[in-house]
């Protein structure tokens, strides 16, 4: 079982990944190009974060799941935006 402090630390870390992904998406839109290694690496990081969140959701207490589910939704939305390039 994951404790509250670990959950908070991981959520902070994933929030940073989301911010970096947003920056990569903005840069790709400005350059009108998604042909960027950093862009693809960020997509991989987002998928890893999504998978980690899924594991955490299944291993935490029910009262801790809500913030994890919300963060997972944000990660999935960013993944979709990066795929669509918008």
PDB file of C-alpha atoms in Angstrom:
ATOM      1  CA  UNK A   1       0.000   0.000   0.000  1.00  0.00           C
ATOM      2  CA  UNK A   2       1.242   3.469  -0.853  1.00  0.00           C
ATOM      3  CA  UNK A   3       1.368   6.059   1.908  1.00  0.00           C
ATOM      4  CA  UNK A   4       0.056   9.608   1.658  1.00  0.00           C
ATOM      5  CA  UNK A   5       3.480  11.241   1.458  1.00  0.00           C
ATOM      6  CA  UNK A   6       4.558   8.983  -1.410  1.00  0.00           C
ATOM      7  CA  UNK A   7       1.348   9.784  -3.257  1.00  0.00           C
ATOM      8  CA  UNK A   8       1.867  13.531  -2.819  1.00  0.00           C
ATOM      9  CA  UNK A   9       5.489  13.330  -3.961  1.00  0.00           C
ATOM     10  CA  UNK A  10       4.543  11.333  -7.029  1.00  0.00           C
ATOM     11  CA  UNK A  11       1.680  13.691  -7.878  1.00  0.00           C
ATOM     12  CA  UNK A  12       4.123  16.621  -7.702  1.00  0.00           C
ATOM     13  CA  UNK A  13       6.514  14.777  -9.986  1.00  0.00           C
ATOM     14  CA  UNK A  14       3.774  13.988 -12.499  1.00  0.00           C
ATOM     15  CA  UNK A  15       2.617  17.612 -12.387  1.00  0.00           C
ATOM     16  CA  UNK A  16       6.128  18.602 -13.501  1.00  0.00           C
ATOM     17  CA  UNK A  17       5.925  16.098 -16.365  1.00  0.00           C
ATOM     18  CA  UNK A  18       2.615  17.672 -17.406  1.00  0.00           C
ATOM     19  CA  UNK A  19       4.168  21.152 -17.370  1.00  0.00           C
ATOM     20  CA  UNK A  20       7.079  19.946 -19.498  1.00  0.00           C
ATOM     21  CA  UNK A  21       4.663  18.275 -21.910  1.00  0.00           C
ATOM     22  CA  UNK A  22       2.697  21.500 -22.221  1.00  0.00           C
ATOM     23  CA  UNK A  23       5.920  23.370 -23.028  1.00  0.00           C
ATOM     24  CA  UNK A  24       6.861  20.774 -25.666  1.00  0.00           C
ATOM     25  CA  UNK A  25       3.402  21.008 -27.204  1.00  0.00           C
ATOM     26  CA  UNK A  26       3.591  24.805 -27.343  1.00  0.00           C
ATOM     27  CA  UNK A  27       7.022  24.673 -28.965  1.00  0.00           C
ATOM     28  CA  UNK A  28       5.864  22.115 -31.521  1.00  0.00           C
ATOM     29  CA  UNK A  29       2.848  24.257 -32.390  1.00  0.00           C
ATOM     30  CA  UNK A  30       5.031  27.344 -32.833  1.00  0.00           C
ATOM     31  CA  UNK A  31       7.413  25.465 -35.105  1.00  0.00           C
ATOM     32  CA  UNK A  32       4.535  23.757 -36.933  1.00  0.00           C
ATOM     33  CA  UNK A  33       6.436  20.506 -36.564  1.00  0.00           C
ATOM     34  CA  UNK A  34       6.082  17.430 -34.398  1.00  0.00           C
ATOM     35  CA  UNK A  35       9.297  15.956 -35.802  1.00  0.00           C
ATOM     36  CA  UNK A  36      11.134  16.427 -32.533  1.00  0.00           C
ATOM     37  CA  UNK A  37      12.816  13.761 -30.397  1.00  0.00           C
ATOM     38  CA  UNK A  38      12.042  15.643 -27.180  1.00  0.00           C
ATOM     39  CA  UNK A  39       8.369  15.714 -28.179  1.00  0.00           C
ATOM     40  CA  UNK A  40       8.298  11.933 -28.601  1.00  0.00           C
ATOM     41  CA  UNK A  41      10.265  11.393 -25.396  1.00  0.00           C
ATOM     42  CA  UNK A  42       7.702  13.503 -23.565  1.00  0.00           C
ATOM     43  CA  UNK A  43       4.928  11.300 -24.939  1.00  0.00           C
ATOM     44  CA  UNK A  44       6.769   8.280 -23.547  1.00  0.00           C
ATOM     45  CA  UNK A  45       7.107   9.986 -20.149  1.00  0.00           C
ATOM     46  CA  UNK A  46       3.387  10.717 -20.152  1.00  0.00           C
ATOM     47  CA  UNK A  47       2.592   7.076 -20.896  1.00  0.00           C
ATOM     48  CA  UNK A  48       4.901   5.963 -18.088  1.00  0.00           C
ATOM     49  CA  UNK A  49       3.193   8.412 -15.720  1.00  0.00           C
ATOM     50  CA  UNK A  50      -0.201   7.089 -16.804  1.00  0.00           C
ATOM     51  CA  UNK A  51       0.865   3.498 -16.131  1.00  0.00           C
ATOM     52  CA  UNK A  52       2.327   4.438 -12.755  1.00  0.00           C
ATOM     53  CA  UNK A  53      -0.863   6.244 -11.785  1.00  0.00           C
ATOM     54  CA  UNK A  54      -2.890   3.174 -12.732  1.00  0.00           C
ATOM     55  CA  UNK A  55      -0.777   1.034 -10.401  1.00  0.00           C
ATOM     56  CA  UNK A  56      -1.056   3.589  -7.612  1.00  0.00           C
ATOM     57  CA  UNK A  57      -4.832   3.810  -8.022  1.00  0.00           C
ATOM     58  CA  UNK A  58      -5.170   0.069  -7.509  1.00  0.00           C
ATOM     59  CA  UNK A  59      -2.823  -0.028  -4.501  1.00  0.00           C
ATOM     60  CA  UNK A  60      -3.990   2.963  -2.439  1.00  0.00           C
ATOM     61  CA  UNK A  61      -6.783   3.382   0.039  1.00  0.00           C
ATOM     62  CA  UNK A  62     -10.110   4.424  -1.476  1.00  0.00           C
ATOM     63  CA  UNK A  63      -9.914   7.915   0.035  1.00  0.00           C
ATOM     64  CA  UNK A  64      -6.585   8.542  -1.729  1.00  0.00           C
ATOM     65  CA  UNK A  65      -7.810   7.493  -5.169  1.00  0.00           C
ATOM     66  CA  UNK A  66      -9.643  10.669  -6.150  1.00  0.00           C
ATOM     67  CA  UNK A  67      -6.559  12.902  -6.619  1.00  0.00           C
ATOM     68  CA  UNK A  68      -4.824  10.074  -8.471  1.00  0.00           C
ATOM     69  CA  UNK A  69      -7.757   9.600 -10.830  1.00  0.00           C
ATOM     70  CA  UNK A  70      -7.910  13.357 -11.490  1.00  0.00           C
ATOM     71  CA  UNK A  71      -4.186  13.456 -12.250  1.00  0.00           C
ATOM     72  CA  UNK A  72      -4.546  10.448 -14.536  1.00  0.00           C
ATOM     73  CA  UNK A  73      -7.288  12.266 -16.440  1.00  0.00           C
ATOM     74  CA  UNK A  74      -4.989  15.274 -16.878  1.00  0.00           C
ATOM     75  CA  UNK A  75      -2.200  13.030 -18.150  1.00  0.00           C
ATOM     76  CA  UNK A  76      -4.547  11.340 -20.612  1.00  0.00           C
ATOM     77  CA  UNK A  77      -5.844  14.703 -21.829  1.00  0.00           C
ATOM     78  CA  UNK A  78      -2.282  15.882 -22.451  1.00  0.00           C
ATOM     79  CA  UNK A  79      -1.519  12.642 -24.288  1.00  0.00           C
ATOM     80  CA  UNK A  80      -4.520  13.263 -26.528  1.00  0.00           C
ATOM     81  CA  UNK A  81      -3.494  16.872 -27.151  1.00  0.00           C
ATOM     82  CA  UNK A  82       0.023  15.800 -28.097  1.00  0.00           C
ATOM     83  CA  UNK A  83      -1.288  13.129 -30.454  1.00  0.00           C
ATOM     84  CA  UNK A  84      -3.624  15.623 -32.105  1.00  0.00           C
ATOM     85  CA  UNK A  85      -1.013  18.383 -31.991  1.00  0.00           C
ATOM     86  CA  UNK A  86      -3.383  20.957 -30.520  1.00  0.00           C
TER      87      UNK A  86
END
